PDB file of N, CA and C in Angstrom:
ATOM      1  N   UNK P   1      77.959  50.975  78.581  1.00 50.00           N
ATOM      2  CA  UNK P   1      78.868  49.908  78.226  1.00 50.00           C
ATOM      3  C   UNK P   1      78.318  49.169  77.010  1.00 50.00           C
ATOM      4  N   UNK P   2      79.143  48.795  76.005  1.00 62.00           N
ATOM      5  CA  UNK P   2      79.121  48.342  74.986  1.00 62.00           C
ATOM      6  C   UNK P   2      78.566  46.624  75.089  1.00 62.00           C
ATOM      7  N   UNK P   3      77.878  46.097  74.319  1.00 70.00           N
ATOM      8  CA  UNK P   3      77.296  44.406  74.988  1.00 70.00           C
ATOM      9  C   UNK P   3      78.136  44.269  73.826  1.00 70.00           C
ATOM     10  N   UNK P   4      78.651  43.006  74.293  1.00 70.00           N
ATOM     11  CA  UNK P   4      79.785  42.020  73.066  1.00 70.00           C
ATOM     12  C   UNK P   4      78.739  41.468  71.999  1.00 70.00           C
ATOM     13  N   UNK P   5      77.835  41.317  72.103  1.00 80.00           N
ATOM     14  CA  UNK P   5      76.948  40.556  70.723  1.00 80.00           C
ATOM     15  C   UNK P   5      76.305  41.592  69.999  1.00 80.00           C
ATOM     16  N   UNK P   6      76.905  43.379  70.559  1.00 85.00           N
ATOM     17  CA  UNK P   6      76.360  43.796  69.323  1.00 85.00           C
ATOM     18  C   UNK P   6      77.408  44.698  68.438  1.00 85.00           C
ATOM     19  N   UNK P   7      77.345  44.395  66.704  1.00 83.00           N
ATOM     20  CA  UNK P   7      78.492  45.238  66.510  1.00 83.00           C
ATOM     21  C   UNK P   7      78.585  46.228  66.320  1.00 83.00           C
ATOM     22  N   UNK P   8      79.468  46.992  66.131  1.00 92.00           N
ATOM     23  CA  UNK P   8      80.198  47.869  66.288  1.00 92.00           C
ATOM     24  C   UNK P   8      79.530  49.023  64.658  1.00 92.00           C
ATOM     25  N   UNK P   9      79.721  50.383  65.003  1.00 94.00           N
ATOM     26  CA  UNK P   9      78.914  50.740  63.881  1.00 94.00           C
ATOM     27  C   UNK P   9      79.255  50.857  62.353  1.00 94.00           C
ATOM     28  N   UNK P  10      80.935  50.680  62.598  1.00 96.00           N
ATOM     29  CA  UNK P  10      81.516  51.042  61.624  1.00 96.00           C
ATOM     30  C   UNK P  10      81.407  49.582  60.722  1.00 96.00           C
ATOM     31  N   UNK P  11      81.888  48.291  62.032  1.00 95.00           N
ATOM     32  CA  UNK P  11      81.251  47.065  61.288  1.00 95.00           C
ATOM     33  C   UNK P  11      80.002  47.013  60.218  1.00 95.00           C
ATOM     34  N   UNK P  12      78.836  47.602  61.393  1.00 95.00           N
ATOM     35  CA  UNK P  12      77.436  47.397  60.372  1.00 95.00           C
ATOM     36  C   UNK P  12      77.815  48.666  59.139  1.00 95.00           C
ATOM     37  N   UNK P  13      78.661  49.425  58.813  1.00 95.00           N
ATOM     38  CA  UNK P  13      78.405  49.918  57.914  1.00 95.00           C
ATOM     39  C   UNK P  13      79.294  49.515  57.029  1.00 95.00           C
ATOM     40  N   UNK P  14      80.169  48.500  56.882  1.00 95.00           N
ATOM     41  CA  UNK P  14      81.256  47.967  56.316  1.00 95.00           C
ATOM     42  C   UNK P  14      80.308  46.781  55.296  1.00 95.00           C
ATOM     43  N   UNK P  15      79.790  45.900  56.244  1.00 96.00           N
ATOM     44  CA  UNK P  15      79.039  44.924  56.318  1.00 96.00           C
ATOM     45  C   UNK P  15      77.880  45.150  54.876  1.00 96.00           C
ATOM     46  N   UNK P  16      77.746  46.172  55.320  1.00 96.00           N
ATOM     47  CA  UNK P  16      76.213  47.156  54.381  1.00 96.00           C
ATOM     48  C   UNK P  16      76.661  47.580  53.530  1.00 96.00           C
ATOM     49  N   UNK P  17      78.046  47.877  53.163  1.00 95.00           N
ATOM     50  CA  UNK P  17      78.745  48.068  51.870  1.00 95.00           C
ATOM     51  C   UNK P  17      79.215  46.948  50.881  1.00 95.00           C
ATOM     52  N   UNK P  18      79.534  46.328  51.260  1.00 96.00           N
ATOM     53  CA  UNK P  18      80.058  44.797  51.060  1.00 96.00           C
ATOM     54  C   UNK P  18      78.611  44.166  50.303  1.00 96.00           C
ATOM     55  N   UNK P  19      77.513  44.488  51.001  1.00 98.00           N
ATOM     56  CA  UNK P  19      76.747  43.845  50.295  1.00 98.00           C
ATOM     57  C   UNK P  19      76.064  44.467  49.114  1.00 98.00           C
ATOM     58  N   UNK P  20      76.109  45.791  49.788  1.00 97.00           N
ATOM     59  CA  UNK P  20      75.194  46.685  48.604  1.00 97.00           C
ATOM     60  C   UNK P  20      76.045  46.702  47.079  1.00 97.00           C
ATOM     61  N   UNK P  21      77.773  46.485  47.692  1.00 96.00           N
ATOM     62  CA  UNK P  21      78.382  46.411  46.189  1.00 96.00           C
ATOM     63  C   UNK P  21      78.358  44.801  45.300  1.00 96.00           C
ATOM     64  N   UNK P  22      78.334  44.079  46.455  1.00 97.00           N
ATOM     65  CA  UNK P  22      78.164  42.604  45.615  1.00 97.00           C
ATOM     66  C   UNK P  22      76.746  42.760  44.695  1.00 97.00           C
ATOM     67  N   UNK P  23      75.532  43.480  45.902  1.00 98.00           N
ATOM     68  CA  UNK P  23      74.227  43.185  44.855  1.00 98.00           C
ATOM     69  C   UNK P  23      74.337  43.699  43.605  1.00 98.00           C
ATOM     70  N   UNK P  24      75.206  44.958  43.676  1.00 97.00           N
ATOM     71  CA  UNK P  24      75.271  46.313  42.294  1.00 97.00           C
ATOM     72  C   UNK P  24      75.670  45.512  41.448  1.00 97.00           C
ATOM     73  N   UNK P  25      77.056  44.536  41.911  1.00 96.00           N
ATOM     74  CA  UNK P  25      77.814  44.244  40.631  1.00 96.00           C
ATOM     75  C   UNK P  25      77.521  43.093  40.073  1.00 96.00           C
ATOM     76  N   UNK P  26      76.355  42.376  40.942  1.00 97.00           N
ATOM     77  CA  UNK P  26      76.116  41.223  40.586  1.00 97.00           C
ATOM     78  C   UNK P  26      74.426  41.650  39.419  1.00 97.00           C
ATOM     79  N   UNK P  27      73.952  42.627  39.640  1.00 97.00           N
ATOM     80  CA  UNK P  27      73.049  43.144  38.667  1.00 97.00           C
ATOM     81  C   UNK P  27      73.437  43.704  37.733  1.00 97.00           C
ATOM     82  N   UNK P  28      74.495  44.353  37.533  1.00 96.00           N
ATOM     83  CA  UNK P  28      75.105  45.015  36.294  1.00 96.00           C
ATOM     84  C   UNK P  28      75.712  43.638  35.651  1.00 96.00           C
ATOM     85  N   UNK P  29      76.247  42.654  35.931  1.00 97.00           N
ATOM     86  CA  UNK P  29      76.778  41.604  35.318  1.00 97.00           C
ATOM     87  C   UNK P  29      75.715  40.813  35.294  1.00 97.00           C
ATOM     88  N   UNK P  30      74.236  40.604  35.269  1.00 97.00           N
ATOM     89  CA  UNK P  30      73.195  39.836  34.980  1.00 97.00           C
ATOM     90  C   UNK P  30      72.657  40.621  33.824  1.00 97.00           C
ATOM     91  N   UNK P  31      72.644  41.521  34.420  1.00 97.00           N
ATOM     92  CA  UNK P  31      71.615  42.763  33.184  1.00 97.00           C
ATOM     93  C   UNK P  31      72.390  42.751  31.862  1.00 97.00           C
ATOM     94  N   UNK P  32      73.943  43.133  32.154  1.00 97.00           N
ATOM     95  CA  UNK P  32      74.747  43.110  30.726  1.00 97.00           C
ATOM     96  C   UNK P  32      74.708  41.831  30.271  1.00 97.00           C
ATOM     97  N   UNK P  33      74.959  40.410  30.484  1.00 98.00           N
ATOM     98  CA  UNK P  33      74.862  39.661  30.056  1.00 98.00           C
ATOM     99  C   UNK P  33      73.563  39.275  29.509  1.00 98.00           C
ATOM    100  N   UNK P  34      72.436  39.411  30.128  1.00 98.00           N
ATOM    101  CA  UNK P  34      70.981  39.377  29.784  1.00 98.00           C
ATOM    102  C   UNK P  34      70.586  39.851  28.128  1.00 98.00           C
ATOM    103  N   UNK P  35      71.114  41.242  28.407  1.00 97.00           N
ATOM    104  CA  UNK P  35      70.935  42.197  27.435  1.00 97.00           C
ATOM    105  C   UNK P  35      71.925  42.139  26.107  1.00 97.00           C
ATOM    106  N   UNK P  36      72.895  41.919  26.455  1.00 97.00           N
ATOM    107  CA  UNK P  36      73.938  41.820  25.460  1.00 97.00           C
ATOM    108  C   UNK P  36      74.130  40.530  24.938  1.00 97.00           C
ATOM    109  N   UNK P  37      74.672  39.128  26.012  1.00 97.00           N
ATOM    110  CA  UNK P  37      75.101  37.788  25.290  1.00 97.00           C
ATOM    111  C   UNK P  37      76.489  38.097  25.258  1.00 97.00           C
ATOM    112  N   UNK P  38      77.206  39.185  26.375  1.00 96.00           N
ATOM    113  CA  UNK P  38      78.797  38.670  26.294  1.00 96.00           C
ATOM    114  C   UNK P  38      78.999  38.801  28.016  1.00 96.00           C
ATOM    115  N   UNK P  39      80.253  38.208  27.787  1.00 95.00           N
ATOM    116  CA  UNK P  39      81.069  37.973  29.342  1.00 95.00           C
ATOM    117  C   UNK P  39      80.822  39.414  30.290  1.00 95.00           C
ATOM    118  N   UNK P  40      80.173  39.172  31.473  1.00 94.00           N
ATOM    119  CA  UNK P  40      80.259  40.017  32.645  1.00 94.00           C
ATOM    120  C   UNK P  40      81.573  40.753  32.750  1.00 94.00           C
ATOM    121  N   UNK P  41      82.475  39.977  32.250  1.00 95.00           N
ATOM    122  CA  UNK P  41      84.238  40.368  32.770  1.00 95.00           C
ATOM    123  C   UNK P  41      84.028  41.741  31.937  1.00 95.00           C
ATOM    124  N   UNK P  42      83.038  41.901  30.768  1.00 96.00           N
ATOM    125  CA  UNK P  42      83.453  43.349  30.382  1.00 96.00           C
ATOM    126  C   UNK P  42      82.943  44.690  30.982  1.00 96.00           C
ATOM    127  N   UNK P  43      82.086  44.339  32.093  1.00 96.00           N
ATOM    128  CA  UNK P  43      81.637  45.283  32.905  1.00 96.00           C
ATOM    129  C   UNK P  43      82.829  45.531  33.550  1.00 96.00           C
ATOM    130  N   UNK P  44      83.257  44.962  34.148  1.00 96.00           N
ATOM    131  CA  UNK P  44      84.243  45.092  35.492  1.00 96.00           C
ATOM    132  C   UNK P  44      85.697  46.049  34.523  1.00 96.00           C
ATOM    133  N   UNK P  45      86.052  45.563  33.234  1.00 97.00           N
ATOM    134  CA  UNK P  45      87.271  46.065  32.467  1.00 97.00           C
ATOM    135  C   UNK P  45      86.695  47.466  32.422  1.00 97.00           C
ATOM    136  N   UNK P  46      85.800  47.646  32.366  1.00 96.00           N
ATOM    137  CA  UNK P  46      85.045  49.210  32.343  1.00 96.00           C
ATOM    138  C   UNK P  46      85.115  49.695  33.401  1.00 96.00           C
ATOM    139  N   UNK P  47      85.192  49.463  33.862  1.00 96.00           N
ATOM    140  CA  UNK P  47      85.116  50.164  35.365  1.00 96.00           C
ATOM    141  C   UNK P  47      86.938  50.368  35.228  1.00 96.00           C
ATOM    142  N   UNK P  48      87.708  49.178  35.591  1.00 96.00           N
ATOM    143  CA  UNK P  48      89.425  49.542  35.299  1.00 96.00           C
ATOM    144  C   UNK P  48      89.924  50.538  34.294  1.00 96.00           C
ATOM    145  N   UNK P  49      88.638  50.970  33.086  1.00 96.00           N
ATOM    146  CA  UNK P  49      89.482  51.665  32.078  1.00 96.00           C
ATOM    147  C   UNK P  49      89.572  53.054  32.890  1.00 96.00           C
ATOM    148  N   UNK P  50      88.479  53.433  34.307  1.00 95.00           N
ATOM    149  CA  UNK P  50      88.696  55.297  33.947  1.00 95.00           C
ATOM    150  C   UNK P  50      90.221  54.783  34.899  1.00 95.00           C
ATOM    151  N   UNK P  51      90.767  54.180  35.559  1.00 96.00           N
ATOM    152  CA  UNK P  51      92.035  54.462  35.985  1.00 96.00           C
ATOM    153  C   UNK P  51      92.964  53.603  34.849  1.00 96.00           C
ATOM    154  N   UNK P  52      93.307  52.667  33.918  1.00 96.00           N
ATOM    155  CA  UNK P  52      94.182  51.717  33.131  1.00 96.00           C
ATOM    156  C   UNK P  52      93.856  52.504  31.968  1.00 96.00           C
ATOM    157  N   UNK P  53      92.848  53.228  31.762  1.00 95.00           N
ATOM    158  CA  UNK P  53      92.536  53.452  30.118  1.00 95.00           C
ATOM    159  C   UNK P  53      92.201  52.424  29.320  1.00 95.00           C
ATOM    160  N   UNK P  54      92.649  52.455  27.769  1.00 94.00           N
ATOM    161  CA  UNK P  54      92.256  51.527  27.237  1.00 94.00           C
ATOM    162  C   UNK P  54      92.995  50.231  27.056  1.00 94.00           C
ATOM    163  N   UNK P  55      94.399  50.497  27.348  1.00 94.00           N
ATOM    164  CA  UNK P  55      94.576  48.846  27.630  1.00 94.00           C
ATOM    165  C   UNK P  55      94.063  47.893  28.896  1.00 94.00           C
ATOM    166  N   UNK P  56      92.798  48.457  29.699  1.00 95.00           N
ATOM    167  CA  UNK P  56      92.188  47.121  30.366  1.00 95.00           C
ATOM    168  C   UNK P  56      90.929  46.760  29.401  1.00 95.00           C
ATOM    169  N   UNK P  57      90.788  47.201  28.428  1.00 91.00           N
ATOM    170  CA  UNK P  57      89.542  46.686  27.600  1.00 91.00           C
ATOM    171  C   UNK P  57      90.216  44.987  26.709  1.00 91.00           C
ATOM    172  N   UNK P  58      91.915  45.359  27.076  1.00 91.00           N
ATOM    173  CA  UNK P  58      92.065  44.490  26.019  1.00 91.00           C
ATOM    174  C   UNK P  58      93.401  43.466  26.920  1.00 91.00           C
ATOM    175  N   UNK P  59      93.018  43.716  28.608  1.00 89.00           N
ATOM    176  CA  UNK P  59      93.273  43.088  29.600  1.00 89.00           C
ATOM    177  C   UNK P  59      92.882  41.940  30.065  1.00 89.00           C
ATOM    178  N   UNK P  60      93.843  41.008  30.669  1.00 93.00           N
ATOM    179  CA  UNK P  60      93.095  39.831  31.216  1.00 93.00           C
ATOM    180  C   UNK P  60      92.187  39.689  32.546  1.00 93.00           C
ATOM    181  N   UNK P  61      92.709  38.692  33.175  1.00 96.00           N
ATOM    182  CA  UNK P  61      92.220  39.049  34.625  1.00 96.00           C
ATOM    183  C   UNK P  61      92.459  39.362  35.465  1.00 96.00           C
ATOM    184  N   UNK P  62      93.473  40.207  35.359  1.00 96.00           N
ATOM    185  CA  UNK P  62      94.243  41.241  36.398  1.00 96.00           C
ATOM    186  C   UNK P  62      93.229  42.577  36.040  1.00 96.00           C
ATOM    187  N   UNK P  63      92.433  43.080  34.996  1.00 97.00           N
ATOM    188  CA  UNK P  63      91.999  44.023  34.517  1.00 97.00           C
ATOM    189  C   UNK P  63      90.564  43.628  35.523  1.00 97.00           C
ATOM    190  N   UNK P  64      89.868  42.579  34.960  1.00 96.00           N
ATOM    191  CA  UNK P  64      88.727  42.273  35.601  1.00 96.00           C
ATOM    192  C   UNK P  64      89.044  42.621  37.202  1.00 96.00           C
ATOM    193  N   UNK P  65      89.398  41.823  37.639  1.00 97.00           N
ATOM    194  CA  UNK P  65      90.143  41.852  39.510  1.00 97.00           C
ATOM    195  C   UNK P  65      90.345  43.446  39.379  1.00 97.00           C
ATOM    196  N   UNK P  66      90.720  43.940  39.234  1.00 97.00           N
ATOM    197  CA  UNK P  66      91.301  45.946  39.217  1.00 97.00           C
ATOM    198  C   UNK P  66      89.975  46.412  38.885  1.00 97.00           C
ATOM    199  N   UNK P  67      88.939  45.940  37.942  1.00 96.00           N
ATOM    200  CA  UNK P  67      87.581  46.550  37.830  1.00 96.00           C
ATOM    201  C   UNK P  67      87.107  46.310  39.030  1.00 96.00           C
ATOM    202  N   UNK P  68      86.798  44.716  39.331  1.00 97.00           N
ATOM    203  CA  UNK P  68      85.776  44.294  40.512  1.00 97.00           C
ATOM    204  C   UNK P  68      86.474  44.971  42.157  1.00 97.00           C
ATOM    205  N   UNK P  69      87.490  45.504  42.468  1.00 96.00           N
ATOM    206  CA  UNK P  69      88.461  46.272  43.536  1.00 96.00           C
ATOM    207  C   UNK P  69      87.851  47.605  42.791  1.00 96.00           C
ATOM    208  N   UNK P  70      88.116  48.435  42.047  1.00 96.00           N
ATOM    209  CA  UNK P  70      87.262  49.525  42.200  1.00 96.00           C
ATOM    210  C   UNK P  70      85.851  49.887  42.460  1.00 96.00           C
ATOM    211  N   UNK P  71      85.035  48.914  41.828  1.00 96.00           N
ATOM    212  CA  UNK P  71      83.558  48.664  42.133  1.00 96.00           C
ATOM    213  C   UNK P  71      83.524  48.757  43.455  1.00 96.00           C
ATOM    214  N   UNK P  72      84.102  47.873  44.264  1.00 95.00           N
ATOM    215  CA  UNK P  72      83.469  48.165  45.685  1.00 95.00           C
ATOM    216  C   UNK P  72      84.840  49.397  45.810  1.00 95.00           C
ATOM    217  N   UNK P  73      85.477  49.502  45.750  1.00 93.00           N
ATOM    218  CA  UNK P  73      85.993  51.441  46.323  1.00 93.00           C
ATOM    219  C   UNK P  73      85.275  52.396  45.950  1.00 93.00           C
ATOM    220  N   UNK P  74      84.590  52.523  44.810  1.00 86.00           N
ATOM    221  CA  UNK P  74      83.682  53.898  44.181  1.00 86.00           C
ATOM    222  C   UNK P  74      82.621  53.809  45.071  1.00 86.00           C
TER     223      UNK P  74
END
């Protein structure tokens, strides 16, 4: 029998995704900014271009939001 205070496995592996993609994207948007001196938002438009192409390079923040939603799907 299953104990209620522990979760579930698919939880802990949901949980463990969620974070492993916040840490990714939150290091690729420190590092690029670090390194470069421009907006994080252009990581994330990169990520939207392999499905938008090149009009999310020159997208607002519907492009960013469609990058940062693929980041955690890939």
């Amino acid at each position: 029998m299953n104990n209620p205070s522990t979760p579930s496995p698919l939880r802990t592996i949901l949980a463990a995704g969620l974070l492993a993609g916040t840490l990714d994207g939150l290091a690729a948007s420190i590092g690029f900014y670090v390194n470069n001196h421009k907006s994080p938002a252009l990581v994330f438009r990169f990520i939207a271009r392999g499905i938008f192409g090149e009009q999310a390079s020159t997208g607002g923040t519907g492009m960013v939001v469609a990058g940062v939603l693929l980041h955690y799907l890939i």
